[in-house]
Amino acid sequence: MKLLTIWAVLLLSTTAQTTWAGDIYADGRDHWSLMDKSPINRQLHEQLQDSSQRTRLWQRPDSRFAFMVDASTGGQQSLPETNYDQTRYHGFFIFDSYGAVRLFDALDVNLNLNFLNPSFCDGYRKSFQLVAGMSIHYHHELFAMAGDLLVFNALLMDLDTVTFGEGLLIEQVPLEGFSFSLKWKEMSLSAHIAARVFWHYDDLLMMPLSLFNGRIKLLGAIWYFTEPLPETDGDALDIFRTSNKIQSYFPFVGISAQYDWKKQFRVSAEYLARIKSQHVSNAVLLRADLMYNSKSRFNLHLGYQFRFYQKEFAPLDSLSSATTAPQIPQRENTYVTNSFEYMSLSPWYNQLSHTAMTEVQLNVTSRVQLYYELECWFRWVFNNSADERVLYLNKRRRAPGVWKDIFFDVGLRYRLSRGLPHRVSVFVSNKWVASDVEATTPMQVRFVTEPLYGFELEVFL
Amino acid sequence: MRENPTSTWMNAFVITALLLLLGCEVTKPIPSGLTVQYRLNTTEHITRPERLRYEVLWTGTATYQVTNRGVIPDMHAPFSVHFSLPEPDVLYSVYPEDTLSFNYHYYPEVPARRPRVVIFEDLNDNKAFDMNADRMIALDGAGYDRYQAIAALLDVDFLLSQLTPDDQSVFYEWTLQKYTPFLYVGASQYFSTHLYPTFETSSTEGVSHPDDLPVLDLNSAPELIMKSDLVCNRQLVKTSNSIPVEIRVDDTLDATEICADAEIPCNTFSFADPPDLETLLAEADIATTRCGWTQAGMEVIEIHQGFISCDQCYCTYDYFITYFVFHGDNIPLSQSCPEDTPLPTSLSELDPYPLAGLI
């Protein structure tokens, strides 16, 4: 009780913003890591004003228009004397462009056109792809209440990177849908509706009530599935009739809390329960992060995550693999430890994990940076009932069991010009995005975890 | 049974705390046996039903091991048979060396072995199957059910590791949600050793009660065939010959016209003194009948008297066929046809060769 009181006092006494990207509506990116962060497809004007974006070409805050581009080209290839060949992105280019028009102060139209070609080996421009997302963002200060403005946000339909709570259920997943929010003082009530989250026929309604600028969130969600009856499966006309569908609802409730100190230390926790007719299944996330940004010489992030997902926590009654898309290299800038990884096994097993993360960036000179990322992930997959079914997540991962994984990314970056972010990188890693021929094909596996080397030239327009 | 939400919550956190504090190792399951429901389909007369027993045998050219045996308490009701693996050297020497294809498209075949299930009347009361002393009633895979069986994978973990999680979920439907090397299989051809999982997956979804379990049929076959099949390790070659022997026409009909084109002996018989079909059928090792009508309203009954002879692993069925032709109004004789015999609507659906003159 005493600890709780101390926690509450600390929580309420701090005046710091919980995230320094708090001005971006429903920003699902993880700002407690040193990994690169792609722009998000809304509020480009605000993003361009961030100090980290000052070298972008477009620096006209008063203009109705805004744009930025992250362009890169490179490859992901096998190391000598290894069996694994190369990834789908063995010779690629990515032209990830963002454009916005602010029609008036409250209304933005945003377009993200991600042009990419994962393979120059397939034939001249043969594998060119376009992954596009459009969002209309209405953000309006409605009126003043008790001296503070009531702010309304409506966003549809590219939600871009979505995180719910602290990431126990949904964490950095690109989604489409609708989002609405009312914000007053330090609290906000939101409703995010996302379609095709992890399974073919799922939709997710997330309703967080955020208090104290997000330091405490009361969480409610309904994950629902609308599957066509087997006899109508594939019938393009009948599939849209409600009478031809089976609907299932999986409600979740919970709470999250976080405390941070000077953007250097943070602890957070989240608890969610899946409510079922007979009982509940629980999940818990505890997270601690220590960040050190010297800007000039040395950057450090130390992180720790504890996760527990009780059996049958995932919104499924039978085992069915979760899938996600699009699979593009930008998604390598997330941890392997992610709620997605726990969903497929959840109908059969309890899962508990500890993850320790370390990221270090050392600026050897004004142009040369050495960096490494390390993620140690220990998982216990177990069952406390008489059910002794064995399942192989892959050829090396047998459940029930204890799985120990280490993921790394070590490399060297060289800035092409002093003071500008454009760079060449060479690195060795065992965390590569797993993609089918088409980047938008949903994948059951997020990463290829073989040691390979990569090289990349990146420019930030 | 309704679970207490509080206790569920508590259980979860107790386990969590234990794992956090103790760093427990997770128990690794080992494959278990499988209990399967069988149903005996036989018309054989059992003099003392309490003598009816079953055995699970693993046989090969130099292999013979019994892993389970028991009494069949009620020959008219489904009964349970438990399968467990024999000694490894026995398992690996079971013949034939089957392979199982979980999915024809892209998964590798994996080795499997099929045990035998023998149903017998324990005539010498020694509670074990004796080929020479006991009467075999049914044999897994020797009758109409020869395509369906239970098979054991030599390495169930290897197969699971080759499948996606979703396909492993399908695998567990074949094993009734058990981690076991045993699963329901079928053979793709007559004595093929290429196996595939059988029964519709939908039939096992939500299996929660023993009554819902799929039941495998054990059908009777001629004892000579079953014993030969057991000795020959499913490699029994069976051939059949159909030998038309006689057409017998009711003497109230015009036999001259009916027999005009017949290439086998064609004689008359008196309906007032009909042949004893029961006796004819009883004389044979195996007997079948077929019925039909001509467009002229004449009824035809085919009597197939089958006689079996075996020479090592080659067995021959010789079917001697007698045709009885009479007027359709003579109902009593036609009642000899089993009720479930599919009746052709005309003689054209019967073998027309010896009856060409009738059509």
PDB file of C-alpha atoms in Angstrom, chain B residues 73-330:
ATOM      1  CA  PRO B  73     -17.888 -56.774 -23.408  1.00  0.00           C
ATOM      2  CA  ASP B  74     -20.736 -56.276 -25.875  1.00  0.00           C
ATOM      3  CA  MET B  75     -20.262 -57.328 -29.482  1.00  0.00           C
ATOM      4  CA  HIS B  76     -23.089 -55.028 -30.578  1.00  0.00           C
ATOM      5  CA  ALA B  77     -21.681 -51.876 -28.972  1.00  0.00           C
ATOM      6  CA  PRO B  78     -18.559 -49.830 -29.728  1.00  0.00           C
ATOM      7  CA  PHE B  79     -15.582 -50.766 -27.617  1.00  0.00           C
ATOM      8  CA  SER B  80     -12.292 -49.043 -26.801  1.00  0.00           C
ATOM      9  CA  VAL B  81      -8.859 -50.181 -27.891  1.00  0.00           C
ATOM     10  CA  HIS B  82      -5.758 -48.508 -26.533  1.00  0.00           C
ATOM     11  CA  PHE B  83      -2.717 -48.201 -28.762  1.00  0.00           C
ATOM     12  CA  SER B  84       0.776 -47.904 -27.368  1.00  0.00           C
ATOM     13  CA  LEU B  85       4.126 -48.235 -29.074  1.00  0.00           C
ATOM     14  CA  PRO B  86       5.972 -51.567 -29.054  1.00  0.00           C
ATOM     15  CA  GLU B  87       9.664 -51.851 -28.389  1.00  0.00           C
ATOM     16  CA  PRO B  88      11.611 -49.630 -30.808  1.00  0.00           C
ATOM     17  CA  ASP B  89      13.270 -52.539 -32.600  1.00  0.00           C
ATOM     18  CA  VAL B  90       9.839 -54.108 -33.135  1.00  0.00           C
ATOM     19  CA  LEU B  91       8.329 -50.847 -34.332  1.00  0.00           C
ATOM     20  CA  TYR B  92      11.065 -50.280 -36.847  1.00  0.00           C
ATOM     21  CA  SER B  93      10.761 -53.795 -38.248  1.00  0.00           C
ATOM     22  CA  VAL B  94       6.993 -53.780 -38.714  1.00  0.00           C
ATOM     23  CA  TYR B  95       6.072 -54.554 -42.277  1.00  0.00           C
ATOM     24  CA  PRO B  96       4.989 -52.960 -44.565  1.00  0.00           C
ATOM     25  CA  GLU B  97       7.082 -49.839 -44.213  1.00  0.00           C
ATOM     26  CA  ASP B  98       4.388 -47.252 -44.642  1.00  0.00           C
ATOM     27  CA  THR B  99       4.835 -43.580 -45.320  1.00  0.00           C
ATOM     28  CA  LEU B 100       2.348 -40.894 -44.469  1.00  0.00           C
ATOM     29  CA  SER B 101       1.674 -37.797 -46.509  1.00  0.00           C
ATOM     30  CA  PHE B 102       0.152 -35.184 -44.297  1.00  0.00           C
ATOM     31  CA  ASN B 103      -0.474 -32.948 -47.238  1.00  0.00           C
ATOM     32  CA  TYR B 104       0.045 -33.872 -50.855  1.00  0.00           C
ATOM     33  CA  HIS B 105       1.219 -30.473 -51.915  1.00  0.00           C
ATOM     34  CA  TYR B 106       4.449 -29.608 -50.239  1.00  0.00           C
ATOM     35  CA  TYR B 107       5.064 -31.568 -47.078  1.00  0.00           C
ATOM     36  CA  PRO B 108       7.541 -34.423 -46.994  1.00  0.00           C
ATOM     37  CA  GLU B 109       6.392 -37.965 -46.420  1.00  0.00           C
ATOM     38  CA  VAL B 110       7.190 -39.384 -43.019  1.00  0.00           C
ATOM     39  CA  PRO B 111       7.598 -43.050 -42.053  1.00  0.00           C
ATOM     40  CA  ALA B 112       4.722 -44.744 -40.254  1.00  0.00           C
ATOM     41  CA  ARG B 113       3.726 -48.267 -39.231  1.00  0.00           C
ATOM     42  CA  ARG B 114       0.289 -49.835 -38.908  1.00  0.00           C
ATOM     43  CA  PRO B 115      -0.494 -52.304 -36.136  1.00  0.00           C
ATOM     44  CA  ARG B 116      -3.201 -54.955 -36.616  1.00  0.00           C
ATOM     45  CA  VAL B 117      -6.363 -55.316 -34.588  1.00  0.00           C
ATOM     46  CA  VAL B 118      -7.561 -58.898 -34.417  1.00  0.00           C
ATOM     47  CA  ILE B 119     -11.008 -59.860 -33.181  1.00  0.00           C
ATOM     48  CA  PHE B 120     -11.273 -63.521 -32.330  1.00  0.00           C
ATOM     49  CA  GLU B 121     -13.283 -66.094 -30.478  1.00  0.00           C
ATOM     50  CA  ASP B 122     -10.965 -67.498 -27.847  1.00  0.00           C
ATOM     51  CA  LEU B 123     -11.803 -71.144 -28.383  1.00  0.00           C
ATOM     52  CA  ASN B 124      -8.947 -72.472 -26.260  1.00  0.00           C
ATOM     53  CA  ASP B 125      -9.631 -70.011 -23.453  1.00  0.00           C
ATOM     54  CA  ASN B 126      -5.984 -68.965 -23.125  1.00  0.00           C
ATOM     55  CA  LYS B 127      -6.890 -65.248 -23.408  1.00  0.00           C
ATOM     56  CA  ALA B 128      -4.471 -64.789 -26.319  1.00  0.00           C
ATOM     57  CA  PHE B 129      -4.876 -65.090 -30.041  1.00  0.00           C
ATOM     58  CA  ASP B 130      -3.774 -68.446 -31.403  1.00  0.00           C
ATOM     59  CA  MET B 131      -3.817 -68.609 -35.180  1.00  0.00           C
ATOM     60  CA  ASN B 132      -4.326 -72.351 -35.216  1.00  0.00           C
ATOM     61  CA  ALA B 133      -6.739 -72.770 -32.340  1.00  0.00           C
ATOM     62  CA  ASP B 134      -8.913 -69.651 -32.283  1.00  0.00           C
ATOM     63  CA  ARG B 135     -11.541 -68.477 -34.680  1.00  0.00           C
ATOM     64  CA  MET B 136     -10.792 -65.135 -36.274  1.00  0.00           C
ATOM     65  CA  ILE B 137     -13.889 -62.961 -36.524  1.00  0.00           C
ATOM     66  CA  ALA B 138     -12.520 -59.696 -37.903  1.00  0.00           C
ATOM     67  CA  LEU B 139      -9.211 -58.114 -38.772  1.00  0.00           C
ATOM     68  CA  ASP B 140      -8.281 -54.500 -39.056  1.00  0.00           C
ATOM     69  CA  GLY B 141      -7.810 -53.774 -42.707  1.00  0.00           C
ATOM     70  CA  ALA B 142      -8.690 -57.136 -44.199  1.00  0.00           C
ATOM     71  CA  GLY B 143     -12.336 -56.561 -45.005  1.00  0.00           C
ATOM     72  CA  TYR B 144     -14.138 -53.605 -46.450  1.00  0.00           C
ATOM     73  CA  ASP B 145     -12.239 -51.468 -43.966  1.00  0.00           C
ATOM     74  CA  ARG B 146      -8.830 -52.325 -45.345  1.00  0.00           C
ATOM     75  CA  TYR B 147      -8.187 -48.706 -46.319  1.00  0.00           C
ATOM     76  CA  GLN B 148      -8.796 -47.255 -42.885  1.00  0.00           C
ATOM     77  CA  ALA B 149      -6.594 -47.922 -39.901  1.00  0.00           C
ATOM     78  CA  ILE B 150      -4.570 -46.509 -37.065  1.00  0.00           C
ATOM     79  CA  ALA B 151      -0.937 -45.803 -37.828  1.00  0.00           C
ATOM     80  CA  ALA B 152       2.000 -44.875 -35.644  1.00  0.00           C
ATOM     81  CA  LEU B 153       4.516 -42.282 -36.777  1.00  0.00           C
ATOM     82  CA  LEU B 154       8.110 -43.231 -36.147  1.00  0.00           C
ATOM     83  CA  ASP B 155       8.946 -39.649 -35.217  1.00  0.00           C
ATOM     84  CA  VAL B 156       5.935 -37.513 -34.444  1.00  0.00           C
ATOM     85  CA  ASP B 157       8.091 -34.544 -33.484  1.00  0.00           C
ATOM     86  CA  PHE B 158       9.782 -34.552 -36.849  1.00  0.00           C
ATOM     87  CA  LEU B 159       6.431 -34.281 -38.598  1.00  0.00           C
ATOM     88  CA  LEU B 160       5.211 -31.540 -36.265  1.00  0.00           C
ATOM     89  CA  SER B 161       8.404 -29.577 -36.784  1.00  0.00           C
ATOM     90  CA  GLN B 162       7.797 -29.649 -40.544  1.00  0.00           C
ATOM     91  CA  LEU B 163       4.282 -28.234 -40.282  1.00  0.00           C
ATOM     92  CA  THR B 164       3.052 -24.714 -39.702  1.00  0.00           C
ATOM     93  CA  PRO B 165       1.285 -24.107 -36.393  1.00  0.00           C
ATOM     94  CA  ASP B 166      -2.046 -24.059 -38.205  1.00  0.00           C
ATOM     95  CA  ASP B 167      -1.309 -27.400 -39.875  1.00  0.00           C
ATOM     96  CA  GLN B 168      -0.209 -28.840 -36.548  1.00  0.00           C
ATOM     97  CA  SER B 169      -3.602 -27.827 -35.254  1.00  0.00           C
ATOM     98  CA  VAL B 170      -5.123 -29.925 -38.049  1.00  0.00           C
ATOM     99  CA  PHE B 171      -2.810 -32.794 -37.126  1.00  0.00           C
ATOM    100  CA  TYR B 172      -4.242 -32.763 -33.612  1.00  0.00           C
ATOM    101  CA  GLU B 173      -7.710 -33.155 -35.062  1.00  0.00           C
ATOM    102  CA  TRP B 174      -6.568 -36.495 -36.503  1.00  0.00           C
ATOM    103  CA  THR B 175      -5.214 -37.534 -33.098  1.00  0.00           C
ATOM    104  CA  LEU B 176      -8.242 -36.355 -31.121  1.00  0.00           C
ATOM    105  CA  GLN B 177      -6.176 -33.496 -29.628  1.00  0.00           C
ATOM    106  CA  LYS B 178      -3.588 -35.861 -28.131  1.00  0.00           C
ATOM    107  CA  TYR B 179       0.180 -35.596 -28.392  1.00  0.00           C
ATOM    108  CA  THR B 180       0.626 -39.083 -29.725  1.00  0.00           C
ATOM    109  CA  PRO B 181       2.267 -40.826 -32.665  1.00  0.00           C
ATOM    110  CA  PHE B 182      -1.031 -42.572 -33.414  1.00  0.00           C
ATOM    111  CA  LEU B 183      -3.504 -41.153 -35.857  1.00  0.00           C
ATOM    112  CA  TYR B 184      -6.354 -42.201 -38.117  1.00  0.00           C
ATOM    113  CA  VAL B 185      -5.123 -42.974 -41.615  1.00  0.00           C
ATOM    114  CA  GLY B 186      -6.267 -44.366 -44.898  1.00  0.00           C
ATOM    115  CA  ALA B 187      -4.359 -46.085 -47.665  1.00  0.00           C
ATOM    116  CA  SER B 188      -4.618 -44.483 -51.047  1.00  0.00           C
ATOM    117  CA  GLN B 189      -4.805 -47.776 -52.961  1.00  0.00           C
ATOM    118  CA  TYR B 190      -5.527 -51.425 -52.463  1.00  0.00           C
ATOM    119  CA  PHE B 191      -2.472 -52.411 -50.455  1.00  0.00           C
ATOM    120  CA  SER B 192      -0.698 -49.135 -50.769  1.00  0.00           C
ATOM    121  CA  THR B 193       1.771 -48.200 -48.132  1.00  0.00           C
ATOM    122  CA  HIS B 194       1.141 -44.522 -48.816  1.00  0.00           C
ATOM    123  CA  LEU B 195      -1.066 -43.293 -46.045  1.00  0.00           C
ATOM    124  CA  TYR B 196      -2.967 -40.094 -45.466  1.00  0.00           C
ATOM    125  CA  PRO B 197      -5.029 -38.834 -42.532  1.00  0.00           C
ATOM    126  CA  THR B 198      -8.676 -39.803 -42.774  1.00  0.00           C
ATOM    127  CA  PHE B 199     -12.121 -38.686 -41.699  1.00  0.00           C
ATOM    128  CA  GLU B 200     -13.492 -35.242 -42.222  1.00  0.00           C
ATOM    129  CA  THR B 201     -11.925 -32.710 -39.923  1.00  0.00           C
ATOM    130  CA  SER B 202     -15.326 -31.210 -39.242  1.00  0.00           C
ATOM    131  CA  SER B 203     -16.460 -34.433 -37.637  1.00  0.00           C
ATOM    132  CA  THR B 204     -13.956 -34.060 -34.841  1.00  0.00           C
ATOM    133  CA  GLU B 205     -14.228 -30.384 -34.158  1.00  0.00           C
ATOM    134  CA  GLY B 206     -15.341 -29.859 -30.634  1.00  0.00           C
ATOM    135  CA  VAL B 207     -15.013 -33.514 -29.691  1.00  0.00           C
ATOM    136  CA  SER B 208     -15.646 -33.398 -25.982  1.00  0.00           C
ATOM    137  CA  HIS B 209     -17.455 -36.587 -25.173  1.00  0.00           C
ATOM    138  CA  PRO B 210     -16.475 -40.187 -25.860  1.00  0.00           C
ATOM    139  CA  ASP B 211     -19.719 -40.668 -27.750  1.00  0.00           C
ATOM    140  CA  ASP B 212     -18.564 -38.043 -30.236  1.00  0.00           C
ATOM    141  CA  LEU B 213     -15.364 -39.873 -31.110  1.00  0.00           C
ATOM    142  CA  PRO B 214     -15.091 -41.309 -34.577  1.00  0.00           C
ATOM    143  CA  VAL B 215     -15.677 -45.044 -34.635  1.00  0.00           C
ATOM    144  CA  LEU B 216     -13.713 -47.370 -36.867  1.00  0.00           C
ATOM    145  CA  ASP B 217     -15.552 -50.364 -38.272  1.00  0.00           C
ATOM    146  CA  LEU B 218     -14.090 -53.847 -38.068  1.00  0.00           C
ATOM    147  CA  ASN B 219     -15.790 -55.959 -40.703  1.00  0.00           C
ATOM    148  CA  SER B 220     -15.762 -59.674 -41.075  1.00  0.00           C
ATOM    149  CA  ALA B 221     -14.209 -61.334 -44.066  1.00  0.00           C
ATOM    150  CA  PRO B 222     -13.724 -65.034 -44.827  1.00  0.00           C
ATOM    151  CA  GLU B 223     -11.438 -66.428 -42.171  1.00  0.00           C
ATOM    152  CA  LEU B 224      -9.020 -67.836 -44.743  1.00  0.00           C
ATOM    153  CA  ILE B 225      -8.579 -64.357 -46.186  1.00  0.00           C
ATOM    154  CA  MET B 226      -8.082 -62.723 -42.805  1.00  0.00           C
ATOM    155  CA  LYS B 227      -5.528 -65.247 -41.627  1.00  0.00           C
ATOM    156  CA  SER B 228      -3.652 -65.047 -44.921  1.00  0.00           C
ATOM    157  CA  ASP B 229      -3.696 -61.264 -44.756  1.00  0.00           C
ATOM    158  CA  LEU B 230      -2.308 -61.318 -41.230  1.00  0.00           C
ATOM    159  CA  VAL B 231       0.460 -63.759 -42.131  1.00  0.00           C
ATOM    160  CA  CYS B 232       1.263 -61.872 -45.322  1.00  0.00           C
ATOM    161  CA  ASN B 233       1.475 -58.481 -43.582  1.00  0.00           C
ATOM    162  CA  ARG B 234      -1.273 -56.817 -45.620  1.00  0.00           C
ATOM    163  CA  GLN B 235       0.414 -57.857 -48.846  1.00  0.00           C
ATOM    164  CA  LEU B 236      -2.303 -60.309 -49.850  1.00  0.00           C
ATOM    165  CA  VAL B 237      -3.031 -60.366 -53.564  1.00  0.00           C
ATOM    166  CA  LYS B 238      -6.655 -61.133 -54.321  1.00  0.00           C
ATOM    167  CA  THR B 239      -8.097 -61.946 -57.720  1.00  0.00           C
ATOM    168  CA  SER B 240     -11.620 -62.899 -58.697  1.00  0.00           C
ATOM    169  CA  ASN B 241     -13.176 -64.792 -61.546  1.00  0.00           C
ATOM    170  CA  SER B 242     -16.827 -64.511 -62.535  1.00  0.00           C
ATOM    171  CA  ILE B 243     -17.980 -67.739 -64.110  1.00  0.00           C
ATOM    172  CA  PRO B 244     -21.575 -67.782 -65.442  1.00  0.00           C
ATOM    173  CA  VAL B 245     -22.749 -71.371 -65.164  1.00  0.00           C
ATOM    174  CA  GLU B 246     -26.475 -71.581 -65.851  1.00  0.00           C
ATOM    175  CA  ILE B 247     -29.665 -69.700 -66.703  1.00  0.00           C
ATOM    176  CA  ARG B 248     -32.766 -71.190 -65.148  1.00  0.00           C
ATOM    177  CA  VAL B 249     -36.084 -69.990 -66.533  1.00  0.00           C
ATOM    178  CA  ASP B 250     -39.452 -70.327 -64.870  1.00  0.00           C
ATOM    179  CA  ASP B 251     -41.320 -72.942 -66.878  1.00  0.00           C
ATOM    180  CA  THR B 252     -44.345 -70.645 -67.150  1.00  0.00           C
ATOM    181  CA  LEU B 253     -42.253 -68.381 -69.416  1.00  0.00           C
ATOM    182  CA  ASP B 254     -41.178 -68.995 -72.996  1.00  0.00           C
ATOM    183  CA  ALA B 255     -37.738 -70.481 -72.345  1.00  0.00           C
ATOM    184  CA  THR B 256     -37.027 -70.947 -76.026  1.00  0.00           C
ATOM    185  CA  GLU B 257     -37.143 -67.216 -76.701  1.00  0.00           C
ATOM    186  CA  ILE B 258     -35.286 -66.313 -73.534  1.00  0.00           C
ATOM    187  CA  CYS B 259     -32.516 -68.845 -74.065  1.00  0.00           C
ATOM    188  CA  ALA B 260     -32.128 -68.195 -77.758  1.00  0.00           C
ATOM    189  CA  ASP B 261     -28.842 -66.247 -77.552  1.00  0.00           C
ATOM    190  CA  ALA B 262     -27.552 -67.638 -74.280  1.00  0.00           C
ATOM    191  CA  GLU B 263     -23.991 -68.977 -74.363  1.00  0.00           C
ATOM    192  CA  ILE B 264     -24.288 -70.951 -71.171  1.00  0.00           C
ATOM    193  CA  PRO B 265     -26.666 -73.762 -70.286  1.00  0.00           C
ATOM    194  CA  CYS B 266     -30.237 -72.513 -70.130  1.00  0.00           C
ATOM    195  CA  ASN B 267     -32.799 -74.708 -68.416  1.00  0.00           C
ATOM    196  CA  THR B 268     -36.211 -74.373 -66.900  1.00  0.00           C
ATOM    197  CA  PHE B 269     -37.411 -74.801 -63.416  1.00  0.00           C
ATOM    198  CA  SER B 270     -40.827 -75.084 -61.881  1.00  0.00           C
ATOM    199  CA  PHE B 271     -41.963 -72.245 -59.763  1.00  0.00           C
ATOM    200  CA  ALA B 272     -44.166 -74.657 -57.983  1.00  0.00           C
ATOM    201  CA  ASP B 273     -40.994 -76.319 -56.712  1.00  0.00           C
ATOM    202  CA  PRO B 274     -38.508 -73.375 -56.416  1.00  0.00           C
ATOM    203  CA  PRO B 275     -34.812 -73.951 -55.747  1.00  0.00           C
ATOM    204  CA  ASP B 276     -33.594 -73.553 -52.207  1.00  0.00           C
ATOM    205  CA  LEU B 277     -31.564 -70.344 -52.471  1.00  0.00           C
ATOM    206  CA  GLU B 278     -30.569 -70.470 -48.838  1.00  0.00           C
ATOM    207  CA  THR B 279     -28.831 -73.765 -49.424  1.00  0.00           C
ATOM    208  CA  LEU B 280     -27.126 -72.509 -52.545  1.00  0.00           C
ATOM    209  CA  LEU B 281     -25.785 -69.524 -50.670  1.00  0.00           C
ATOM    210  CA  ALA B 282     -24.725 -71.512 -47.649  1.00  0.00           C
ATOM    211  CA  GLU B 283     -22.602 -73.841 -49.771  1.00  0.00           C
ATOM    212  CA  ALA B 284     -20.279 -71.026 -50.756  1.00  0.00           C
ATOM    213  CA  ASP B 285     -17.412 -69.399 -48.852  1.00  0.00           C
ATOM    214  CA  ILE B 286     -18.874 -66.079 -49.792  1.00  0.00           C
ATOM    215  CA  ALA B 287     -22.186 -65.426 -51.519  1.00  0.00           C
ATOM    216  CA  THR B 288     -23.928 -62.429 -52.989  1.00  0.00           C
ATOM    217  CA  THR B 289     -27.121 -61.881 -54.894  1.00  0.00           C
ATOM    218  CA  ARG B 290     -28.420 -59.257 -57.250  1.00  0.00           C
ATOM    219  CA  CYS B 291     -31.952 -58.647 -58.462  1.00  0.00           C
ATOM    220  CA  GLY B 292     -33.414 -56.942 -61.489  1.00  0.00           C
ATOM    221  CA  TRP B 293     -36.269 -56.775 -63.871  1.00  0.00           C
ATOM    222  CA  THR B 294     -36.551 -56.868 -67.600  1.00  0.00           C
ATOM    223  CA  GLN B 295     -38.681 -54.384 -69.474  1.00  0.00           C
ATOM    224  CA  ALA B 296     -41.074 -57.206 -70.168  1.00  0.00           C
ATOM    225  CA  GLY B 297     -41.752 -57.535 -66.459  1.00  0.00           C
ATOM    226  CA  MET B 298     -39.591 -60.556 -65.880  1.00  0.00           C
ATOM    227  CA  GLU B 299     -37.523 -60.697 -62.747  1.00  0.00           C
ATOM    228  CA  VAL B 300     -33.931 -61.944 -62.664  1.00  0.00           C
ATOM    229  CA  ILE B 301     -31.949 -63.024 -59.637  1.00  0.00           C
ATOM    230  CA  GLU B 302     -28.220 -63.564 -59.899  1.00  0.00           C
ATOM    231  CA  ILE B 303     -26.747 -65.957 -57.374  1.00  0.00           C
ATOM    232  CA  HIS B 304     -22.979 -65.529 -56.935  1.00  0.00           C
ATOM    233  CA  GLN B 305     -21.412 -68.467 -55.148  1.00  0.00           C
ATOM    234  CA  GLY B 306     -17.849 -67.553 -54.273  1.00  0.00           C
ATOM    235  CA  PHE B 307     -15.212 -70.124 -53.420  1.00  0.00           C
ATOM    236  CA  ILE B 308     -11.855 -69.023 -52.075  1.00  0.00           C
ATOM    237  CA  SER B 309      -8.533 -70.690 -52.519  1.00  0.00           C
ATOM    238  CA  CYS B 310      -5.185 -69.358 -51.337  1.00  0.00           C
ATOM    239  CA  ASP B 311      -1.646 -70.217 -52.244  1.00  0.00           C
ATOM    240  CA  GLN B 312       0.701 -68.403 -49.878  1.00  0.00           C
ATOM    241  CA  CYS B 313      -0.154 -64.707 -50.374  1.00  0.00           C
ATOM    242  CA  TYR B 314      -2.292 -65.110 -53.486  1.00  0.00           C
ATOM    243  CA  CYS B 315      -6.002 -65.767 -53.012  1.00  0.00           C
ATOM    244  CA  THR B 316      -8.576 -66.316 -55.709  1.00  0.00           C
ATOM    245  CA  TYR B 317     -12.314 -65.798 -55.491  1.00  0.00           C
ATOM    246  CA  ASP B 318     -14.178 -67.917 -58.057  1.00  0.00           C
ATOM    247  CA  TYR B 319     -17.755 -66.702 -58.406  1.00  0.00           C
ATOM    248  CA  PHE B 320     -20.139 -69.172 -60.010  1.00  0.00           C
ATOM    249  CA  ILE B 321     -23.190 -67.302 -61.239  1.00  0.00           C
ATOM    250  CA  THR B 322     -26.641 -68.766 -61.692  1.00  0.00           C
ATOM    251  CA  TYR B 323     -29.452 -66.652 -63.155  1.00  0.00           C
ATOM    252  CA  PHE B 324     -33.048 -67.307 -62.187  1.00  0.00           C
ATOM    253  CA  VAL B 325     -35.590 -65.764 -64.559  1.00  0.00           C
ATOM    254  CA  PHE B 326     -39.254 -65.700 -63.635  1.00  0.00           C
ATOM    255  CA  HIS B 327     -42.344 -63.570 -63.833  1.00  0.00           C
ATOM    256  CA  GLY B 328     -42.286 -60.443 -61.732  1.00  0.00           C
ATOM    257  CA  ASP B 329     -45.527 -61.337 -60.038  1.00  0.00           C
ATOM    258  CA  ASN B 330     -43.877 -64.270 -58.324  1.00  0.00           C
TER     259      ASN B 330
END
